[in-house]
Amino acid sequence: MNAIKEAKKLIAKDPFKPSAKTLADLVLSLESHEPFQLERLYALNLSDFELAVQIIKEWRLDRYYAGKAKLYDFAVQANALNQSELQQSADAPLPVQAS
């Protein structure tokens, strides 16, 4: 099971548990790009601390996947623009030379 799913189960089981609150706040911080006090992670027991580290790792990977998808989309759009420009220049009449 991946860490994000595991954290979801832990938070859903008892959202008022201090470790669930810390993990929920960590996820909110990662998504919103708001600061998070790392000291809160050190207060977790070892298994929950390791889960928090895994969440951060998975979040980082997802960010790169999203970045790759955006780059691919941009490349597709740029390619389409270039193809359109080539087509327009091919359809343009040739200049007439004076004799």
mmCIF file of C-alpha atoms in Angstrom:
data_model
loop_
_atom_site.group_PDB
_atom_site.id
_atom_site.type_symbol
_atom_site.label_atom_id
_atom_site.label_comp_id
_atom_site.label_asym_id
_atom_site.label_seq_id
_atom_site.Cartn_x
_atom_site.Cartn_y
_atom_site.Cartn_z
ATOM 1 C CA MET A 1 0.000 0.000 0.000
ATOM 2 C CA ASN A 2 1.374 3.425 -0.785
ATOM 3 C CA ALA A 3 1.974 5.947 1.963
ATOM 4 C CA ILE A 4 -0.713 8.378 0.860
ATOM 5 C CA LYS A 5 -3.379 5.665 1.015
ATOM 6 C CA GLU A 6 -2.043 4.450 4.357
ATOM 7 C CA ALA A 7 -2.154 7.972 5.778
ATOM 8 C CA LYS A 8 -5.713 8.385 4.501
ATOM 9 C CA LYS A 9 -6.754 5.258 6.399
ATOM 10 C CA LEU A 10 -4.954 6.400 9.552
ATOM 11 C CA ILE A 11 -6.579 9.848 9.447
ATOM 12 C CA ALA A 12 -10.035 8.418 8.695
ATOM 13 C CA LYS A 13 -9.773 5.947 11.586
ATOM 14 C CA ASP A 14 -9.281 8.663 14.228
ATOM 15 C CA PRO A 15 -8.910 12.223 12.892
ATOM 16 C CA PHE A 16 -8.501 13.588 16.437
ATOM 17 C CA LYS A 17 -5.452 11.470 17.204
ATOM 18 C CA PRO A 18 -2.360 13.737 17.384
ATOM 19 C CA SER A 19 -0.447 11.728 14.781
ATOM 20 C CA ALA A 20 -3.423 11.852 12.393
ATOM 21 C CA LYS A 21 -3.638 15.618 12.860
ATOM 22 C CA THR A 22 0.091 15.991 12.164
ATOM 23 C CA LEU A 23 -0.107 13.878 9.010
ATOM 24 C CA ALA A 24 -3.210 15.733 7.811
ATOM 25 C CA ASP A 25 -1.468 19.069 8.394
ATOM 26 C CA LEU A 26 1.609 17.796 6.544
ATOM 27 C CA VAL A 27 -0.507 16.878 3.516
ATOM 28 C CA LEU A 28 -2.267 20.253 3.599
ATOM 29 C CA SER A 29 1.099 21.982 3.782
ATOM 30 C CA LEU A 30 2.484 20.007 0.848
ATOM 31 C CA GLU A 31 -0.535 20.790 -1.302
ATOM 32 C CA SER A 32 -0.830 24.466 -0.367
ATOM 33 C CA HIS A 33 2.927 25.159 -0.244
ATOM 34 C CA GLU A 34 2.459 26.596 3.239
ATOM 35 C CA PRO A 35 5.175 26.204 5.903
ATOM 36 C CA PHE A 36 5.157 23.158 8.167
ATOM 37 C CA GLN A 37 7.083 22.857 11.435
ATOM 38 C CA LEU A 38 9.391 19.872 11.068
ATOM 39 C CA GLU A 39 9.561 19.519 14.860
ATOM 40 C CA ARG A 40 6.043 18.097 14.679
ATOM 41 C CA LEU A 41 7.384 15.123 12.719
ATOM 42 C CA TYR A 42 9.940 14.371 15.426
ATOM 43 C CA ALA A 43 7.113 14.077 17.958
ATOM 44 C CA LEU A 44 5.628 11.156 15.999
ATOM 45 C CA ASN A 45 6.382 7.559 16.914
ATOM 46 C CA LEU A 46 8.849 5.881 14.575
ATOM 47 C CA SER A 47 6.301 4.163 12.310
ATOM 48 C CA ASP A 48 4.273 7.358 11.846
ATOM 49 C CA PHE A 49 7.493 9.334 11.279
ATOM 50 C CA GLU A 50 8.507 6.869 8.559
ATOM 51 C CA LEU A 51 5.022 7.184 7.061
ATOM 52 C CA ALA A 52 5.425 10.981 6.981
ATOM 53 C CA VAL A 53 8.776 10.652 5.200
ATOM 54 C CA GLN A 54 7.202 8.274 2.666
ATOM 55 C CA ILE A 55 4.373 10.762 2.082
ATOM 56 C CA ILE A 56 6.939 13.459 1.324
ATOM 57 C CA LYS A 57 8.785 11.140 -1.072
ATOM 58 C CA GLU A 58 5.580 10.172 -2.893
ATOM 59 C CA TRP A 59 4.472 13.798 -3.051
ATOM 60 C CA ARG A 60 7.792 14.740 -4.614
ATOM 61 C CA LEU A 61 7.503 12.001 -7.256
ATOM 62 C CA ASP A 62 3.956 13.044 -8.109
ATOM 63 C CA ARG A 63 5.163 16.608 -8.522
ATOM 64 C CA TYR A 64 7.727 15.486 -11.079
ATOM 65 C CA TYR A 65 5.151 13.367 -12.915
ATOM 66 C CA ALA A 66 2.864 16.391 -13.101
ATOM 67 C CA GLY A 67 5.780 18.489 -14.320
ATOM 68 C CA LYS A 68 6.571 15.946 -17.018
ATOM 69 C CA ALA A 69 2.939 15.912 -18.115
ATOM 70 C CA LYS A 70 2.916 19.700 -18.338
ATOM 71 C CA LEU A 71 6.145 19.657 -20.327
ATOM 72 C CA TYR A 72 4.723 17.037 -22.692
ATOM 73 C CA ASP A 73 1.545 19.092 -23.157
ATOM 74 C CA PHE A 74 3.623 22.191 -23.887
ATOM 75 C CA ALA A 75 5.729 20.245 -26.401
ATOM 76 C CA VAL A 76 2.592 18.973 -28.161
ATOM 77 C CA GLN A 77 1.223 22.520 -28.392
ATOM 78 C CA ALA A 78 4.530 23.881 -29.692
ATOM 79 C CA ASN A 79 4.700 21.111 -32.269
ATOM 80 C CA ALA A 80 1.162 21.883 -33.423
ATOM 81 C CA LEU A 81 2.037 25.580 -33.764
ATOM 82 C CA ASN A 82 5.130 24.721 -35.796
ATOM 83 C CA GLN A 83 3.156 22.376 -38.049
ATOM 84 C CA SER A 84 0.547 25.089 -38.601
ATOM 85 C CA GLU A 85 3.230 27.631 -39.505
ATOM 86 C CA LEU A 86 4.872 25.208 -41.939
ATOM 87 C CA GLN A 87 1.502 24.497 -43.559
ATOM 88 C CA GLN A 88 0.772 28.218 -43.930
ATOM 89 C CA SER A 89 4.144 28.866 -45.549
ATOM 90 C CA ALA A 90 3.663 25.908 -47.917
ATOM 91 C CA ASP A 91 0.241 27.216 -48.944
ATOM 92 C CA ALA A 92 1.517 30.760 -49.578
ATOM 93 C CA PRO A 93 1.949 31.720 -53.235
ATOM 94 C CA LEU A 94 5.478 31.863 -54.547
ATOM 95 C CA PRO A 95 6.848 35.358 -55.156
ATOM 96 C CA VAL A 96 6.792 36.471 -58.782
ATOM 97 C CA GLN A 97 10.154 37.551 -60.177
ATOM 98 C CA ALA A 98 10.316 40.421 -62.646
ATOM 99 C CA SER A 99 12.179 39.761 -65.908
#
